[in-house]
PDB file of C-alpha atoms in Angstrom:
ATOM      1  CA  UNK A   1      21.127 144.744  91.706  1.00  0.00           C
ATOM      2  CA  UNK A   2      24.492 145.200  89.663  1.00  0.00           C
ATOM      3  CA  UNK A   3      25.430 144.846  86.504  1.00  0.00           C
ATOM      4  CA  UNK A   4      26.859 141.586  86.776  1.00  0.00           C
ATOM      5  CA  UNK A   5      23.230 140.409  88.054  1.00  0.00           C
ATOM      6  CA  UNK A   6      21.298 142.482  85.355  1.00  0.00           C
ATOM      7  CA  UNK A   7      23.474 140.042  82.542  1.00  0.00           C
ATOM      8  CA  UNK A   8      22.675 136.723  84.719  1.00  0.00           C
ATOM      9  CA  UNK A   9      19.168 137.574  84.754  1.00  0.00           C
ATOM     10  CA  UNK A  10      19.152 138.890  80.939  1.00  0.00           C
ATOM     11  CA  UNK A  11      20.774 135.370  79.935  1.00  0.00           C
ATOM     12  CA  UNK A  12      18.375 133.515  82.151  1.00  0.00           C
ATOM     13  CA  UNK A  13      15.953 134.729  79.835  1.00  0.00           C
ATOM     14  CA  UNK A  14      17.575 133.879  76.792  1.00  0.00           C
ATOM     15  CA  UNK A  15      17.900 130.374  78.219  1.00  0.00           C
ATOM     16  CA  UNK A  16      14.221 130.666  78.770  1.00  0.00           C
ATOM     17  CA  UNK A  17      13.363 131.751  75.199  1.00  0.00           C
ATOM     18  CA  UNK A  18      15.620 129.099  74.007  1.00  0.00           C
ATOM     19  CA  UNK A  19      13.944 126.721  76.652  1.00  0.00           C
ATOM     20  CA  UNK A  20      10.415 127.318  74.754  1.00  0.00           C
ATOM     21  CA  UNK A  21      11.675 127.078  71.360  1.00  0.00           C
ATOM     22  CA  UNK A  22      13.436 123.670  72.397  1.00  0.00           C
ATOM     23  CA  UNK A  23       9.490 122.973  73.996  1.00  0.00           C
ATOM     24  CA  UNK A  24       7.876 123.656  70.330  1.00  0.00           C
ATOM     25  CA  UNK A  25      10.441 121.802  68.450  1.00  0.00           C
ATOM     26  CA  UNK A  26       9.876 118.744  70.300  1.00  0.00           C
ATOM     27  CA  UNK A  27       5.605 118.660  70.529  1.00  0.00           C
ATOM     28  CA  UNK A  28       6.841 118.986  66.652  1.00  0.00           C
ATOM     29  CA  UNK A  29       9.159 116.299  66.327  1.00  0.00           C
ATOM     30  CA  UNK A  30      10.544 113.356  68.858  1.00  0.00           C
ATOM     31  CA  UNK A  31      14.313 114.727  69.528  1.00  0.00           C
ATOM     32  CA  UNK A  32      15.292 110.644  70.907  1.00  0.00           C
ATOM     33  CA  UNK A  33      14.351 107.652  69.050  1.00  0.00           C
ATOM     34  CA  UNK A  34      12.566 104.719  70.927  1.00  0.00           C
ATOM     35  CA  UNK A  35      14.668 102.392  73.393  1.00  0.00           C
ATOM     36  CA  UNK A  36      13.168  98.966  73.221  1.00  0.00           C
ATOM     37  CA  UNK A  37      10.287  99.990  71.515  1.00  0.00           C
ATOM     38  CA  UNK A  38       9.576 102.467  74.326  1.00  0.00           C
ATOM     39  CA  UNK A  39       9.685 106.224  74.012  1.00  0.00           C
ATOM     40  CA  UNK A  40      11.132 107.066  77.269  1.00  0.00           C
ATOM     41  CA  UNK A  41      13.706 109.481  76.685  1.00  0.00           C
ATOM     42  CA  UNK A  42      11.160 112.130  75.003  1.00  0.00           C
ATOM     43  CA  UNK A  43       8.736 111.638  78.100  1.00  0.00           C
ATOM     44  CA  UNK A  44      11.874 112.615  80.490  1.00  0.00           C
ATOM     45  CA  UNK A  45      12.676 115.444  78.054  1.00  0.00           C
ATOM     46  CA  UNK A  46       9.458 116.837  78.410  1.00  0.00           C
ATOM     47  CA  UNK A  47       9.455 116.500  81.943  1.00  0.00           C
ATOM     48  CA  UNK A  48      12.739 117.994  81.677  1.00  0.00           C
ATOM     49  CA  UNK A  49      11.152 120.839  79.689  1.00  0.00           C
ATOM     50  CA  UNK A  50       8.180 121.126  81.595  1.00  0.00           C
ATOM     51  CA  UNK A  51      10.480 122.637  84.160  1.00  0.00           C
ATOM     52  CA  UNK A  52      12.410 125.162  81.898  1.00  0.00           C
ATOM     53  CA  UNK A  53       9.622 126.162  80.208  1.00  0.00           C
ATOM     54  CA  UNK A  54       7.352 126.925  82.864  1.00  0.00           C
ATOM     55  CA  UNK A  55       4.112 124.327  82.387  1.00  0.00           C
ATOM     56  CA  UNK A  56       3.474 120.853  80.998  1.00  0.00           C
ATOM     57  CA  UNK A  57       4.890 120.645  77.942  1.00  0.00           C
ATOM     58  CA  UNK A  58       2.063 118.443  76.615  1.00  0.00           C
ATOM     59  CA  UNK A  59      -0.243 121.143  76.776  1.00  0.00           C
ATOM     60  CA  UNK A  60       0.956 122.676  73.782  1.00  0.00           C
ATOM     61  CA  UNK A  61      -0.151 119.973  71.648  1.00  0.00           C
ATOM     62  CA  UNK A  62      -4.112 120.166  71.317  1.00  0.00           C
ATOM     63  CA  UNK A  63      -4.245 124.177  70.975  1.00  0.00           C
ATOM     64  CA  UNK A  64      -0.352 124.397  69.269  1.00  0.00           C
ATOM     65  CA  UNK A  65      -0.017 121.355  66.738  1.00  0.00           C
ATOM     66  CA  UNK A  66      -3.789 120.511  66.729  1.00  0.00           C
ATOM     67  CA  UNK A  67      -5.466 124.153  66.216  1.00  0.00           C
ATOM     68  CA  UNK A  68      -2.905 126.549  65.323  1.00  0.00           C
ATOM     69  CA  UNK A  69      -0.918 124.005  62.708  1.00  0.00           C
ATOM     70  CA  UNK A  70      -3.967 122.564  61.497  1.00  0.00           C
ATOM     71  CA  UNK A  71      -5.970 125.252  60.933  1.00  0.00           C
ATOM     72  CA  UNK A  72      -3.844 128.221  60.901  1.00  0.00           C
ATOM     73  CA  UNK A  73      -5.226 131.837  60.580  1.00  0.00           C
ATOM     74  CA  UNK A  74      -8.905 130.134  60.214  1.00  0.00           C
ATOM     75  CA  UNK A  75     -11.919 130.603  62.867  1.00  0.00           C
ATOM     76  CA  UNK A  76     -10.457 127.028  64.517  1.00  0.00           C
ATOM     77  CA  UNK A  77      -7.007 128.055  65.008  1.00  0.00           C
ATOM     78  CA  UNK A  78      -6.843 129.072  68.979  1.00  0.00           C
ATOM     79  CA  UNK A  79      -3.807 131.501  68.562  1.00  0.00           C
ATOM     80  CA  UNK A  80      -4.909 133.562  65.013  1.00  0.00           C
ATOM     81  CA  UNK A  81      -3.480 136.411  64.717  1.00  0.00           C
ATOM     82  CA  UNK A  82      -6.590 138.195  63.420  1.00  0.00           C
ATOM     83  CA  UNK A  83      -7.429 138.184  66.909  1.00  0.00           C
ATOM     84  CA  UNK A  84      -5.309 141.406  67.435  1.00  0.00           C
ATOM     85  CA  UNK A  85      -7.123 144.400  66.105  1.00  0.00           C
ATOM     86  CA  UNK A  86      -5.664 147.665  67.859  1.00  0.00           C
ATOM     87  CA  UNK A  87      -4.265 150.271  65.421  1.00  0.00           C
ATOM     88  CA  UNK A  88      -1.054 150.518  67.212  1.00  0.00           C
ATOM     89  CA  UNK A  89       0.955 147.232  66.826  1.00  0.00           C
ATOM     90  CA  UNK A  90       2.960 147.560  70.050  1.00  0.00           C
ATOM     91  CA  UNK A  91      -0.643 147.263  71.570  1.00  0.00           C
ATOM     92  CA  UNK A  92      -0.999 143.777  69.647  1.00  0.00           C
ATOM     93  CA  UNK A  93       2.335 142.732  70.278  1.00  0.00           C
ATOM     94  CA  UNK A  94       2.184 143.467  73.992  1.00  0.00           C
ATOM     95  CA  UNK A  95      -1.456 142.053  74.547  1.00  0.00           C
ATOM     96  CA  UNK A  96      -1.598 138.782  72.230  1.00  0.00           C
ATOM     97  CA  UNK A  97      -1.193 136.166  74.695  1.00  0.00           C
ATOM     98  CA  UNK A  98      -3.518 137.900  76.981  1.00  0.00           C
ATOM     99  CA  UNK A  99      -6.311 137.765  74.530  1.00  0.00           C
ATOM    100  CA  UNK A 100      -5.827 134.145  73.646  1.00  0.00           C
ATOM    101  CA  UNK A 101      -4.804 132.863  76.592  1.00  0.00           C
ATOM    102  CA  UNK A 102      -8.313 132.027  77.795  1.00  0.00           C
ATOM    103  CA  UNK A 103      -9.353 130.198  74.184  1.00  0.00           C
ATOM    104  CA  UNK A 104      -5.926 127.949  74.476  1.00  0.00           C
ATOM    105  CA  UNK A 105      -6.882 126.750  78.536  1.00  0.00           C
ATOM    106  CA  UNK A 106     -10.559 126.255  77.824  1.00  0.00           C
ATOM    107  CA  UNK A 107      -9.459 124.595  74.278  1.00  0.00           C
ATOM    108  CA  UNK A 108      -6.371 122.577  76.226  1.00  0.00           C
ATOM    109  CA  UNK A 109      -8.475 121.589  79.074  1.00  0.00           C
ATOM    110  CA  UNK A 110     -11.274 119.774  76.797  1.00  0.00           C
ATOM    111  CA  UNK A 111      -8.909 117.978  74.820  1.00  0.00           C
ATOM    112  CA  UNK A 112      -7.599 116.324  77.763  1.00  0.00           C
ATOM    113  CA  UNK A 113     -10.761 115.573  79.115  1.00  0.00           C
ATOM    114  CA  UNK A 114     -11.492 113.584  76.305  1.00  0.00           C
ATOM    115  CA  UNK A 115      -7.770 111.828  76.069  1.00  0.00           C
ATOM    116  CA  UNK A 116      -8.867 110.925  80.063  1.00  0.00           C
ATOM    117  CA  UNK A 117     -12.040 109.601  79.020  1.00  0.00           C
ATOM    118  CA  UNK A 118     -10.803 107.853  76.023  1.00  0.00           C
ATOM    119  CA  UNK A 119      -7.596 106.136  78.293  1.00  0.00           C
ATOM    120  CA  UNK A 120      -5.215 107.732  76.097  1.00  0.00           C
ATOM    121  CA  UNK A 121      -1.446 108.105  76.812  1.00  0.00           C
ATOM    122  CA  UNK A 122      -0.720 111.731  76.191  1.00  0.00           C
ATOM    123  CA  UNK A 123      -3.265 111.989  79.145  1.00  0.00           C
ATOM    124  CA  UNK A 124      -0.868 110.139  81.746  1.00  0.00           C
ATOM    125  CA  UNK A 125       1.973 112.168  80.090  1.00  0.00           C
ATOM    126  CA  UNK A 126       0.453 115.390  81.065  1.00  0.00           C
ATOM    127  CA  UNK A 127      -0.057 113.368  84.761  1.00  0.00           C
ATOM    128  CA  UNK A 128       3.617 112.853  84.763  1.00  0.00           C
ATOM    129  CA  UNK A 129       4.719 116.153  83.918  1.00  0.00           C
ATOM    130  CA  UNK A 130       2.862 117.745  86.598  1.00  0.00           C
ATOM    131  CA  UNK A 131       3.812 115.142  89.475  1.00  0.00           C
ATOM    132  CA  UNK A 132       7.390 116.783  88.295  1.00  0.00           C
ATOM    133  CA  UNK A 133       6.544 120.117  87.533  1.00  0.00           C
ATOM    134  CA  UNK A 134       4.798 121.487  90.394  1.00  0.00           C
ATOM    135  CA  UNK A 135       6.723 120.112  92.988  1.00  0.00           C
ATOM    136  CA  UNK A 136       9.895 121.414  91.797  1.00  0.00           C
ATOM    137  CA  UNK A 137       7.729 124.884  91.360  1.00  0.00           C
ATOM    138  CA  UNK A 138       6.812 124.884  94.820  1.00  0.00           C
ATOM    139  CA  UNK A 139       9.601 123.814  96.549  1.00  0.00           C
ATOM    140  CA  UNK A 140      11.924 127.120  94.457  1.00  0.00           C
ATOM    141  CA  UNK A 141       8.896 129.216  95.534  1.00  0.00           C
ATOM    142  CA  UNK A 142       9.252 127.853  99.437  1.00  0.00           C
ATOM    143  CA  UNK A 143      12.596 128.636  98.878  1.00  0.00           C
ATOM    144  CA  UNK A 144      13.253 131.860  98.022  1.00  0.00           C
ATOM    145  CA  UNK A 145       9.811 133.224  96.647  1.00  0.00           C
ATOM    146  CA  UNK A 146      11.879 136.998  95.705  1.00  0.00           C
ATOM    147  CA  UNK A 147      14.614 134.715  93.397  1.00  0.00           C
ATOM    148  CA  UNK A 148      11.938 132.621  92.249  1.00  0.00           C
ATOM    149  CA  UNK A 149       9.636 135.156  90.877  1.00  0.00           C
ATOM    150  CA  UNK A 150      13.027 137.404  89.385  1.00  0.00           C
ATOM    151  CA  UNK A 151      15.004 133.998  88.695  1.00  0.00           C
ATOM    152  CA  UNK A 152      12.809 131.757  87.756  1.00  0.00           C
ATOM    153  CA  UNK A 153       8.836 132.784  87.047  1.00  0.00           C
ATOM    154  CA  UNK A 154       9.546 136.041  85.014  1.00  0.00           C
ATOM    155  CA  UNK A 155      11.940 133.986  82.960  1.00  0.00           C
ATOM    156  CA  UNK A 156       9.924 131.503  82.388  1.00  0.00           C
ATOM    157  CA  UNK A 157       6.719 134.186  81.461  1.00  0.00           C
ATOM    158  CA  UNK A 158       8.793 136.024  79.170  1.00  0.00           C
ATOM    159  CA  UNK A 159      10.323 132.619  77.444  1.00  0.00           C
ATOM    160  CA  UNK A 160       6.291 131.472  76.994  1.00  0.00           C
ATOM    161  CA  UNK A 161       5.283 135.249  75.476  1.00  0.00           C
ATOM    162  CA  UNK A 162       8.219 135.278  73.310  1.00  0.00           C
ATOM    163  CA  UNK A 163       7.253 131.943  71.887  1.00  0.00           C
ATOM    164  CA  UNK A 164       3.716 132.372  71.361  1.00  0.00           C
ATOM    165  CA  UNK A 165       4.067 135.927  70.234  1.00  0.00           C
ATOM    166  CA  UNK A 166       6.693 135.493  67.280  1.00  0.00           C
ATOM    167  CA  UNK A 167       3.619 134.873  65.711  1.00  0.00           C
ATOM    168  CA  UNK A 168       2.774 138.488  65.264  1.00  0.00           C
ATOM    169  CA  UNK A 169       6.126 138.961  63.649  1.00  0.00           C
TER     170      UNK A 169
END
């Protein structure tokens, strides 16, 4: 492991940083507007982002836009901050998605039970990103599972703490 390869793999990350800021934007905001009434290109860009962010993208949306936005810093918001009570603040920066991460997939995981049951479309969505997601997952794992996990899963890790984290800061 050289320099050169230290740099690829530092601006991997970035990508992947940039990758899950590009992933919050667009929960946030449709990037492409609708094509015959459809709204195809923003499904493909999630799929699209599924893949450089590391998970379906429209699993942000029930504990991102519809517990953290709406009820930010309050006892409903998923990802509060007030969550984080060690003295030492490299503690609570280090450890903050581990705490909440368990809140967000039980929180995530009921809200698309109920989209399922109710026939809604952000449920076949989700459906769509993972028929592309995983495969494409398994198949770099299969691959090379050393470059994966260097090249693509720590990236990918580190792009999804960065994101969720800058809101300590």
């Amino acid at each position: 492991f050289g320099f050169g390869d230290e740099l690829w793999l530092a601006m991997i990350c970035v990508f992947s940083f940039v990758g899950a800021t590009l992933t919050h934007n667009c929960i946030h905001v449709p990037i492409f507007r609708k094509v015959c009434g459809r709204d195809w290109l923003n499904k493909w860009w999630q799929i699209v982002l599924s893949n450089t962010y590391g998970w379906p993208v429209s699993t942000l949306i029930p504990g991102h836009n519809l517990s953290h936005h709406k009820f930010t810093q309050g006892p409903k918001d998923v990802m509060r901050t007030t969550k984080m009570r060690y003295e030492w603040n490299m503690i609570n920066l280090l450890l903050f998605v581990v705490h909440i991460i368990i809140d967000i997939n039980k929180y995530d995981a009921a809200y698309f039970e109920d989209q399922k049951r109710l026939g809604r479309p952000i449920h076949k969505q989700l459906l769509l990103e993972c028929v592309f997601f995983w495969p494409v997952q398994a198949a770099l794992l299969l691959l090379n599972w050393r470059k994966y996990v260097l090249l693509v899963l720590f990236p990918q890790m580190l792009g999804k703490w960065g994101i969720i984290t800058i809101n300590l800061l």
